[in-house]
Structures are given as structure tokens and as C-alpha cells.
Coordinates of C-alpha atoms in Angstrom, one line a residue:
Chain A
M1 CA -17.3 15.7 27.6
A2 CA -17.1 14.2 24.1
E3 CA -19.3 11.9 22.2
F4 CA -17.8 8.7 20.8
R5 CA -19.6 8.1 17.5
M6 CA -19.9 5.3 14.9
P7 CA -17.1 6.2 12.6
S8 CA -17.3 6.2 8.8
L9 CA -14.7 3.8 7.5
G10 CA -15.0 4.7 3.9
A11 CA -17.1 6.5 1.4
D12 CA -19.4 3.6 1.1
M13 CA -20.1 2.8 4.7
T14 CA -23.6 3.8 6.0
A15 CA -23.9 1.8 9.2
G16 CA -22.1 -0.7 11.5
T17 CA -23.1 -3.2 14.1
L18 CA -21.5 -3.0 17.6
I19 CA -20.2 -6.4 18.4
R20 CA -18.7 -5.8 21.8
W21 CA -17.3 -3.2 24.1
L22 CA -13.6 -3.7 25.1
K23 CA -13.6 -1.0 27.8
E24 CA -16.1 -0.6 30.7
P25 CA -17.7 2.6 31.9
G26 CA -15.3 4.3 34.4
E27 CA -12.2 3.0 32.6
K28 CA -9.5 5.5 31.6
V29 CA -9.0 5.7 27.8
E30 CA -6.3 7.3 25.8
R31 CA -6.4 8.5 22.2
G32 CA -5.7 5.5 20.0
D33 CA -7.1 2.9 22.5
I34 CA -9.3 0.3 21.0
I35 CA -12.6 0.5 22.8
A36 CA -15.0 -1.5 20.7
E37 CA -15.4 -3.9 17.8
V38 CA -17.8 -3.2 15.0
D39 CA -19.0 -5.4 12.2
T40 CA -19.0 -3.6 8.9
D41 CA -19.1 -4.5 5.2
K42 CA -15.4 -4.7 5.4
G43 CA -15.4 -7.2 8.2
V44 CA -14.9 -6.8 11.9
I45 CA -13.0 -3.6 12.7
E46 CA -11.5 -2.5 16.0
I47 CA -12.6 1.0 16.8
E48 CA -10.2 3.5 18.4
V49 CA -11.0 6.5 20.5
F50 CA -9.8 9.9 19.4
T51 CA -9.6 11.7 22.7
D52 CA -8.2 11.1 26.2
G53 CA -10.6 10.7 29.1
V54 CA -12.8 8.3 31.0
L55 CA -15.3 6.1 29.3
G56 CA -18.7 7.2 30.5
R57 CA -22.1 5.9 29.6
Q58 CA -22.4 3.4 26.8
L59 CA -25.3 4.3 24.7
V60 CA -25.5 1.3 22.3
E61 CA -25.6 -2.3 23.3
P62 CA -23.7 -5.1 21.5
G63 CA -25.7 -6.5 18.6
T64 CA -27.2 -3.2 17.6
K65 CA -26.7 -1.8 14.1
V66 CA -26.6 2.0 14.0
P67 CA -26.0 4.5 11.2
V68 CA -22.6 6.2 10.9
G69 CA -22.4 9.2 13.2
T70 CA -24.6 7.7 16.0
S71 CA -23.3 8.3 19.5
L72 CA -22.0 5.1 20.9
A73 CA -20.7 6.3 24.2
I74 CA -19.8 9.4 26.2
I75 CA -16.1 10.1 27.0
N76 CA -15.7 12.4 30.0
G77 CA -12.6 14.5 30.4
E78 CA -10.3 13.5 33.2
G79 CA -11.5 15.1 36.5
E80 CA -14.8 15.9 34.8
A81 CA -17.9 14.9 36.8
P82 CA -19.2 11.8 35.1
S83 CA -22.5 12.1 33.5
A84 CA -25.5 10.5 35.2
G85 CA -25.5 6.8 35.1
T86 CA -21.8 6.3 34.5
A87 CA -20.1 3.2 35.6
S88 CA -22.6 1.7 37.9
S89 CA -23.8 -1.5 36.4
G90 CA -27.4 -2.1 36.8
V91 CA -28.3 1.4 36.0
K92 CA -31.2 1.1 33.6
K93 CA -30.5 2.9 30.3
E94 CA -33.2 4.8 28.6
P95 CA -34.1 2.9 25.4
E96 CA -34.2 6.1 23.4
E97 CA -30.6 6.9 24.4
R98 CA -29.4 3.4 23.8
T99 CA -29.9 3.6 20.1
R100 CA -31.4 5.7 17.5
V101 CA -33.2 2.7 15.9
L102 CA -36.1 1.6 18.0
A103 CA -36.8 -2.0 17.5
S104 CA -38.1 -4.9 19.5
P105 CA -35.6 -7.6 20.5
S106 CA -37.4 -10.2 18.4
A107 CA -37.3 -7.8 15.4
R108 CA -33.6 -7.3 15.8
K109 CA -33.0 -11.0 16.1
L110 CA -35.0 -11.8 13.0
A111 CA -33.4 -9.0 11.0
D112 CA -30.0 -10.2 11.9
K113 CA -30.8 -13.7 10.9
L114 CA -32.1 -12.6 7.6
G115 CA -29.2 -10.2 7.0
I116 CA -31.6 -7.3 6.8
D117 CA -30.4 -3.8 7.7
I118 CA -32.7 -2.7 10.5
V119 CA -31.6 0.9 10.0
D120 CA -33.4 0.9 6.6
L121 CA -36.7 -0.2 8.0
E122 CA -39.7 1.9 9.0
G123 CA -41.3 0.9 12.2
S124 CA -45.1 0.5 12.6
G125 CA -45.0 0.2 16.4
P126 CA -45.4 3.0 19.0
G127 CA -43.0 5.9 18.3
G128 CA -41.9 4.3 15.1
R129 CA -40.6 1.2 16.9
I130 CA -39.7 -1.6 14.5
Q131 CA -41.7 -4.7 15.1
R132 CA -41.1 -8.3 14.0
E133 CA -43.8 -7.8 11.3
D134 CA -41.9 -4.9 9.8
V135 CA -38.9 -7.1 9.3
E136 CA -41.0 -9.9 7.9
R137 CA -42.6 -7.4 5.4
A138 CA -39.1 -6.2 4.3
A139 CA -38.0 -9.8 3.9
A140 CA -41.0 -10.5 1.7
R141 CA -40.3 -7.5 -0.5
S142 CA -36.7 -8.5 -1.2
P143 CA -36.6 -12.3 -1.2
E144 CA -33.4 -12.6 -3.1
K145 CA -31.5 -9.6 -2.1
E146 CA -31.4 -10.0 1.6
T147 CA -31.7 -13.5 2.8
A148 CA -29.7 -15.6 5.2
E149 CA -27.5 -16.5 2.3
T150 CA -26.0 -13.0 2.4
T151 CA -22.6 -13.8 3.5
S152 CA -19.9 -11.4 4.8
E153 CA -18.1 -12.0 1.5
D154 CA -21.2 -10.8 -0.4
R155 CA -21.3 -7.7 1.8
F156 CA -17.6 -7.1 1.3
R157 CA -18.0 -7.4 -2.5
R158 CA -20.9 -4.9 -2.3
A159 CA -18.8 -2.4 -0.4
I160 CA -16.1 -2.6 -3.0
A161 CA -18.6 -2.3 -5.8
A162 CA -20.1 0.8 -4.2
A163 CA -16.8 2.5 -3.8
M164 CA -15.5 1.6 -7.3
E165 CA -18.8 2.6 -8.9
R166 CA -18.6 6.0 -7.2
S167 CA -15.0 6.4 -8.3
K168 CA -15.7 5.8 -11.9
R169 CA -18.8 7.9 -11.8
E170 CA -17.3 10.9 -10.1
I171 CA -13.5 10.9 -10.7
P172 CA -12.1 11.9 -14.0
H173 CA -9.1 9.6 -13.9
Y174 CA -5.9 10.1 -15.9
Y175 CA -3.2 7.5 -16.1
L176 CA 0.5 7.8 -16.5
S177 CA 3.0 4.9 -16.6
T178 CA 6.8 4.7 -16.5
T179 CA 9.4 2.0 -16.3
V180 CA 11.6 2.4 -13.2
P181 CA 15.1 1.0 -13.2
F182 CA 15.1 -1.2 -10.1
E183 CA 18.5 -2.8 -10.2
N184 CA 20.2 -0.5 -7.7
A185 CA 17.3 -1.0 -5.3
L186 CA 17.2 -4.8 -5.6
S187 CA 21.0 -5.2 -5.3
W188 CA 21.0 -3.0 -2.2
L189 CA 18.1 -5.0 -0.8
E190 CA 19.8 -8.3 -1.4
R191 CA 23.0 -7.1 0.3
E192 CA 20.9 -5.7 3.2
N193 CA 18.9 -8.9 3.6
S194 CA 21.9 -11.2 3.5
A195 CA 23.0 -9.5 6.7
R196 CA 19.6 -9.8 8.4
P197 CA 18.1 -12.9 10.1
V198 CA 15.1 -14.3 8.1
R199 CA 12.6 -12.6 10.4
E200 CA 14.0 -9.1 9.8
R201 CA 14.4 -9.3 6.1
L202 CA 12.7 -6.7 3.9
L203 CA 10.4 -7.1 1.0
H204 CA 10.8 -4.6 -1.9
N205 CA 7.3 -3.4 -1.1
V206 CA 8.7 -1.3 1.7
L207 CA 11.0 0.5 -0.7
L208 CA 7.9 1.3 -2.8
V209 CA 5.9 2.5 0.2
K210 CA 8.7 4.8 1.4
A211 CA 9.5 6.1 -2.1
V212 CA 5.8 7.0 -2.7
A213 CA 5.6 8.7 0.7
L214 CA 8.7 10.8 0.0
A215 CA 7.5 11.7 -3.5
V216 CA 4.2 12.8 -2.1
K217 CA 6.1 15.1 0.2
E218 CA 7.5 16.8 -2.8
L219 CA 4.2 16.9 -4.7
P220 CA 1.5 17.1 -2.0
E221 CA -1.4 17.5 -4.4
F222 CA -1.5 13.7 -4.8
N223 CA -2.0 13.3 -1.1
G224 CA -5.4 14.1 0.2
F225 CA -9.1 14.2 -0.6
W226 CA -11.5 15.8 -3.1
T227 CA -14.3 17.0 -0.9
G228 CA -16.9 19.7 -1.4
G229 CA -15.7 20.6 -4.9
R230 CA -12.1 21.2 -3.9
L231 CA -8.8 19.5 -3.1
E232 CA -8.0 19.1 0.6
I233 CA -4.3 18.3 0.9
S234 CA -3.5 16.1 3.9
E235 CA -0.6 17.1 6.1
R236 CA -0.2 13.5 7.2
I237 CA 1.0 11.0 4.6
N238 CA -0.8 7.7 5.2
I239 CA -0.2 5.1 2.5
G240 CA -3.2 2.8 2.0
F241 CA -1.6 -0.5 1.1
A242 CA -3.9 -2.8 -1.0
I243 CA -4.1 -6.2 0.5
S244 CA -6.0 -9.0 -1.2
M245 CA -8.1 -11.2 1.0
R246 CA -8.0 -15.0 0.7
Q247 CA -11.8 -15.2 0.4
G248 CA -11.8 -12.6 -2.4
G249 CA -11.9 -8.8 -2.3
L250 CA -9.4 -6.4 -0.9
A251 CA -8.7 -3.8 1.8
A252 CA -6.3 -0.9 1.7
P253 CA -5.5 0.0 5.3
A254 CA -3.2 2.9 6.1
I255 CA 0.5 2.8 7.1
H256 CA 0.4 6.1 9.0
D257 CA 3.1 8.8 8.6
A258 CA 5.0 6.5 6.3
E259 CA 7.5 9.2 5.3
T260 CA 8.8 9.3 8.9
K261 CA 9.4 5.6 9.3
S262 CA 12.5 3.5 8.7
L263 CA 12.3 0.6 6.2
S264 CA 12.5 -1.9 9.1
E265 CA 9.6 -0.1 10.8
L266 CA 7.6 -0.1 7.6
M267 CA 8.2 -3.8 7.1
E268 CA 7.1 -4.6 10.7
E269 CA 3.9 -2.6 10.1
L270 CA 3.2 -4.1 6.8
R271 CA 3.6 -7.6 8.1
D272 CA 1.2 -6.8 11.0
L273 CA -1.2 -5.1 8.6
V274 CA -1.4 -8.0 6.2
A275 CA -1.9 -10.5 9.0
R276 CA -4.7 -8.4 10.6
A277 CA -6.4 -7.6 7.3
R278 CA -6.6 -11.3 6.6
S279 CA -7.7 -12.3 10.0
G280 CA -10.3 -9.5 10.0
T281 CA -9.0 -7.3 12.9
L282 CA -8.2 -4.0 11.3
R283 CA -8.6 -0.8 13.2
S284 CA -10.9 2.1 12.4
S285 CA -8.1 4.6 11.8
E286 CA -6.4 2.3 9.4
L287 CA -9.5 2.2 7.2
S288 CA -10.6 5.8 7.4
D289 CA -7.2 7.4 7.2
P290 CA -5.4 6.6 4.0
T291 CA -4.5 9.7 2.0
I292 CA -3.2 7.9 -1.1
T293 CA -3.3 4.2 -2.1
L294 CA -0.5 1.9 -3.3
T295 CA -1.1 -1.4 -5.0
N296 CA 1.4 -4.0 -6.0
L297 CA 0.1 -6.7 -8.4
G298 CA 3.5 -7.9 -9.2
D299 CA 3.1 -11.1 -7.2
Q300 CA 0.4 -12.2 -9.7
G301 CA 2.8 -11.7 -12.6
V302 CA 1.2 -8.5 -13.9
E303 CA 3.6 -6.3 -15.8
T304 CA 1.7 -3.1 -15.6
A305 CA -1.4 -2.3 -13.4
F306 CA -3.8 0.6 -13.8
G307 CA -5.7 1.2 -10.5
I308 CA -9.0 2.9 -9.7
I309 CA -8.8 5.6 -7.2
Y310 CA -10.5 5.0 -3.8
P311 CA -12.7 8.0 -3.2
P312 CA -12.4 10.6 -1.9
Q313 CA -8.7 10.1 -2.4
V314 CA -7.1 11.7 -5.4
A315 CA -4.4 9.3 -6.5
L316 CA -3.3 5.7 -6.6
V317 CA 0.1 4.3 -7.5
A318 CA 0.3 0.8 -8.9
F319 CA 3.3 -1.4 -9.4
G320 CA 3.8 -4.5 -11.5
R321 CA 6.2 -7.4 -11.4
I322 CA 10.0 -7.1 -11.5
F323 CA 11.2 -7.9 -15.0
E324 CA 14.5 -8.2 -16.8
G325 CA 14.9 -4.9 -18.6
V326 CA 18.0 -3.1 -19.9
S327 CA 19.7 0.2 -19.2
F328 CA 22.0 2.2 -21.4
E329 CA 25.1 3.6 -19.8
D330 CA 28.0 5.1 -21.7
G331 CA 26.8 3.6 -24.9
M332 CA 26.6 0.2 -23.4
V333 CA 23.5 -1.9 -23.0
R334 CA 23.3 -3.6 -19.6
P335 CA 20.8 -5.9 -18.0
C336 CA 18.7 -4.0 -15.5
R337 CA 15.9 -5.4 -13.5
S338 CA 13.0 -3.0 -13.7
I339 CA 9.5 -2.3 -12.5
N340 CA 6.6 -0.5 -14.0
A341 CA 4.9 2.3 -12.0
T342 CA 1.5 3.7 -12.9
L343 CA -0.2 6.7 -11.5
S344 CA -4.0 7.0 -11.6
A345 CA -4.8 10.5 -10.6
D346 CA -7.9 12.7 -10.3
H347 CA -7.8 15.3 -13.0
R348 CA -9.9 17.7 -10.9
A349 CA -7.0 17.8 -8.4
S350 CA -3.9 17.6 -10.5
D351 CA -2.6 17.7 -14.1
G352 CA -0.6 15.3 -16.2
H353 CA 2.5 17.5 -16.0
R354 CA 2.6 17.2 -12.2
G355 CA 1.8 13.6 -12.4
G356 CA 4.8 13.0 -14.6
L357 CA 7.0 14.8 -12.0
F358 CA 5.5 12.6 -9.3
L359 CA 6.4 9.4 -11.1
A360 CA 9.8 10.8 -11.9
A361 CA 10.3 11.6 -8.2
I362 CA 9.4 8.0 -7.3
S363 CA 11.9 6.7 -9.8
R364 CA 14.6 9.0 -8.6
L365 CA 14.1 8.1 -4.9
L366 CA 14.3 4.4 -5.8
Q367 CA 17.8 4.9 -7.3
T368 CA 19.3 5.6 -3.8
P369 CA 17.6 3.0 -1.6
E370 CA 20.2 3.6 1.2
D371 CA 18.6 7.0 1.7
L372 CA 15.1 5.7 2.0
Chain B
M1 CA 13.6 -36.5 11.9
T2 CA 12.2 -38.7 9.1
R3 CA 11.2 -37.6 5.7
E4 CA 7.5 -38.1 6.6
E5 CA 7.8 -36.1 9.8
I6 CA 9.5 -33.2 7.9
K7 CA 6.7 -33.3 5.3
A8 CA 4.0 -33.3 8.0
R9 CA 5.6 -30.2 9.7
V10 CA 5.9 -28.4 6.3
L11 CA 2.2 -29.1 5.6
D12 CA 1.3 -27.8 9.1
I13 CA 3.1 -24.6 8.4
L14 CA 1.4 -24.2 5.1
A15 CA -2.0 -24.7 6.7
G16 CA -1.1 -21.8 9.0
I17 CA -0.3 -19.6 6.0
A18 CA -3.3 -20.6 3.9
P19 CA -5.9 -21.7 6.3
E20 CA -8.5 -22.4 3.6
A21 CA -6.3 -24.8 1.7
E22 CA -6.6 -28.6 1.8
T23 CA -2.9 -29.2 2.2
E24 CA -3.2 -33.0 1.8
L25 CA -4.4 -32.4 -1.8
L26 CA -1.4 -30.3 -2.8
D27 CA 0.8 -31.6 -5.6
P28 CA 4.3 -32.1 -4.0
E29 CA 6.1 -31.0 -7.2
T30 CA 4.1 -27.9 -8.2
D31 CA 5.1 -24.4 -7.1
L32 CA 3.3 -23.7 -3.8
R33 CA 2.9 -20.0 -4.7
E34 CA 0.8 -21.0 -7.7
Q35 CA -1.2 -23.8 -5.9
L36 CA -2.0 -21.7 -2.8
D37 CA -2.2 -18.3 -4.4
I38 CA 0.2 -16.9 -1.9
D39 CA 2.0 -13.6 -2.3
S40 CA 5.5 -12.4 -1.3
M41 CA 4.4 -11.6 2.2
D42 CA 2.9 -15.1 2.7
Y43 CA 6.0 -16.7 1.2
L44 CA 8.3 -14.7 3.5
N45 CA 6.1 -15.8 6.5
F46 CA 6.4 -19.4 5.2
V47 CA 10.2 -19.2 5.1
I48 CA 10.3 -17.5 8.5
A49 CA 8.2 -20.4 9.9
L50 CA 10.4 -23.0 8.3
D51 CA 13.4 -21.2 9.7
D52 CA 11.9 -21.2 13.2
E53 CA 10.8 -24.8 13.1
F54 CA 14.0 -26.3 11.6
N55 CA 16.5 -23.7 12.7
A56 CA 17.5 -23.7 9.1
G57 CA 19.2 -20.2 8.6
I58 CA 17.8 -20.0 5.0
P59 CA 19.7 -17.4 3.0
E60 CA 17.5 -15.2 0.8
K61 CA 19.3 -16.5 -2.4
D62 CA 18.2 -20.0 -1.5
Y63 CA 14.4 -19.2 -1.3
T64 CA 14.0 -20.7 -4.8
K65 CA 15.0 -24.1 -3.3
F66 CA 11.9 -24.0 -1.1
T67 CA 9.1 -23.5 -3.7
T68 CA 7.6 -27.0 -3.7
I69 CA 6.8 -29.5 -0.9
D70 CA 9.2 -32.0 -2.3
S71 CA 12.1 -29.5 -2.6
C72 CA 11.4 -28.1 0.9
V73 CA 11.6 -31.6 2.3
R74 CA 14.8 -32.4 0.4
Q75 CA 16.5 -29.2 1.6
L76 CA 15.4 -29.6 5.2
E77 CA 16.6 -33.2 5.1
T78 CA 20.0 -32.1 3.9
L79 CA 20.2 -29.4 6.5
G80 CA 19.3 -31.9 9.2
R81 CA 22.2 -34.2 8.1
S82 CA 24.8 -31.4 7.9

């Protein structure tokens, strides 16, 4: 038996609201299945299950906001006797088990309407139960901060603010930048795309994703997390790809195991990820899993970008626009389209010397695009 | 297909790419990427949708001919005649 808990989808997430269950008690689930939707500061996220088994009791009802780590449901191993109350609809659930936050339905409704986080409130009712009056008192205390005007965009902005504030407070960044000759890669890409139908064409973004993933394999200290005062290198290489939202803000969901994927597979995933990020249907593993972030601000005409690391990650690689540069070969000056790559890295986890090697590896890998 | 019909379909496609945009207010001669703040992925999706809708077989080197509403309509008209 395993507990399925409200996952943390980033350093800044403290709670989430269960929107709906997508699997019923008694249904078989496999690792990676999406079993619920949760509303967070980052929008609506599809939550995946991390173990195989049979969905048992659901402990939280839709509409309930619970802190990260709260048990949402029980997952029984296959063949394991289901825990009491499983599957049969109509079984009355104990309120204490349903959620950690005891609150009256009218209090929940009001809190939801006012955009107040019920998890933060102290209940004055029996057993600490939150009453309608508690919500009203909280609303009176913070008339501006939490009103019905608090939109999902505001919450999204606040989530970014919290993460970036933490990053600049905790992470001693260092920045390195280099100009990468990009002519070989672009010429190769143009030849490749001319042979592909429109739907299967590649964007140069996928070359960048693959090159960063392979460079990380050579210099693993840029791939992982700074936790508990030490660097934890990740074995998996999950590239968080920064995607700007139409309503403002950004998300950087993961392209999992990017070093193992072909450019066509990466393109397919990237297209899917951008579409889902913008329609608000990202999955929990995509938000919680990135091991390094890549951002490309070239579309906005930026020549060089300097990113801020998303904690607890330890590095971020930023690319600018493609520009007309020059190369020198055999004493000759030749036009050479180029792109600037910048590394923002955590100086607790790595040093500038290794950072320089990392950027050099990215540049070298991009010179032989056919091998990516 | 008439010029007006082509334009209406192009605007429909744009509305799918940038749902918040008021496509009827777009300047037909200004670069769509600037007006709609669309990135390279959006633009590729726009070209894919044009290609699907008009069966246009647009080569990558011709993408620059599809950057404004007017130029899209002109190109698609020409393709329709050929």
C-alpha cells in the first residue's frame, strides 16, 4: 500500500486545490498515469501517479485545498487486499481522513470566492474546524491582498516572484557568455527541413536542447540540485524549457531524458509541451523534474540573455537571437551566423573554469549537428 | 476561393494561434510576429495550419513570404491559381 500525496511542483509551492479525480477507486493505475487535476499557482496541473497498483480510497474531495505532502489517496499493490472502504461508492468517508484542513462547507465556499488560502487559517470551531466567521475575519484583515480580484495571473506572478526572490537571495550566481558559431548547424537544419513536410520540420531550439543535454553528460555538476548544503547530481537529464505564457509569466517544464531522444522526438515533445503550457495542462512530473533550465529569448530579438537559476537547480543556459557574425578560416573572414550562449551557474556547486568547459562543450556539439 | 474567403480563413487560423488577439483589428501590412507577439513555435504552427488548410506545401525558405496578412493572402491566391 502506498500513499498518493499532493506533490510539490516547485520550491515555491505550499498547497494545491484538488479539482477532480480522473480515476475511480478500484481502477488499475500504472506509474505515469494521470489520476487527478490540481489547481496551483502555476495553473491547472495534471498529477501523475508514481507507482503501479489499484486506486484505493480517495481521501480528499474535489474543491479542497491541501498543503503539499497531504495524502490524497491510497494506492494498493496489485493483489493486495483493498483497504476498508475502497471502491464502493456510498461509503461514508471520515471527515478527518478526507482532508487535513477541517472546515465547514460554507467556509470553504467563501474562502474560495475571496481567494483566501484556507490552509493558512486557524479554525475557531470544534476541533479547530474553520468556520465561515474565521474566513470573514481573515478577509477583513487583508482587504487588499486577498480579494476576489486575485486572479490566476496574479497567483502565477507571485509564484514566479517567490522563486526568483529565493534564487537571488540564496544562490551566488556567476555568469559566463560565449559566441557560438551557428552556421554549420543552421545550414544542416535548412537542408534537413527542405526534405521534411511542414509538420515534421525542426526548430533550431531542438538542437540547443540536445546540445545542452549532451554537454551536461560530460559535465554533470551543472545537472542537479543544491539541497541540504550540498550538490546532488541528477542521473537523469531533464531539460526545463522556458515557455512564455500569453497572459504573462512563464513556465519551464521538463523534457525528460533529453540526451536519449532524437531531434524529431524532441521537436514533437517541445511542440506538445508549448501547447500544453499555454493551455494550462502541464503534468506534475514536468514541473517538478527539471534538472537544468534552458531559455531562448532570441525570438524577442535579444542578443544575449542572462538568466536567473530556478532553485534548487544549479544552472541555467540562455540563448539569444541568431545574428550575422563572422568566422576566420585560413586567414579569410567569412560570414557566419552565430548565437550567444550564456551560462548562469551556482558558485556553490561549480566554478568558472568548469563553466567555461561546459559552454565550450555546447559550442563543440553544435558544430556537428548531424551527430546530435 | 475568393480573396476575402482566403483572408477569413487566415484570420481564423491566427485566432487559433493567439486566442486573446482581436484579429479583425490587425494591420494587414504589419508583421504578424510583432503584432501578435508570437514566437518561432507559434509561427511554425501558423505555417503548418496554412499548409493543412490550403494544401500549400510551403518550403521553409518561403516562410518570409507569409509574415503579414496581406502577403499571406497574396501567396495563397497565387498558389490557388497555379
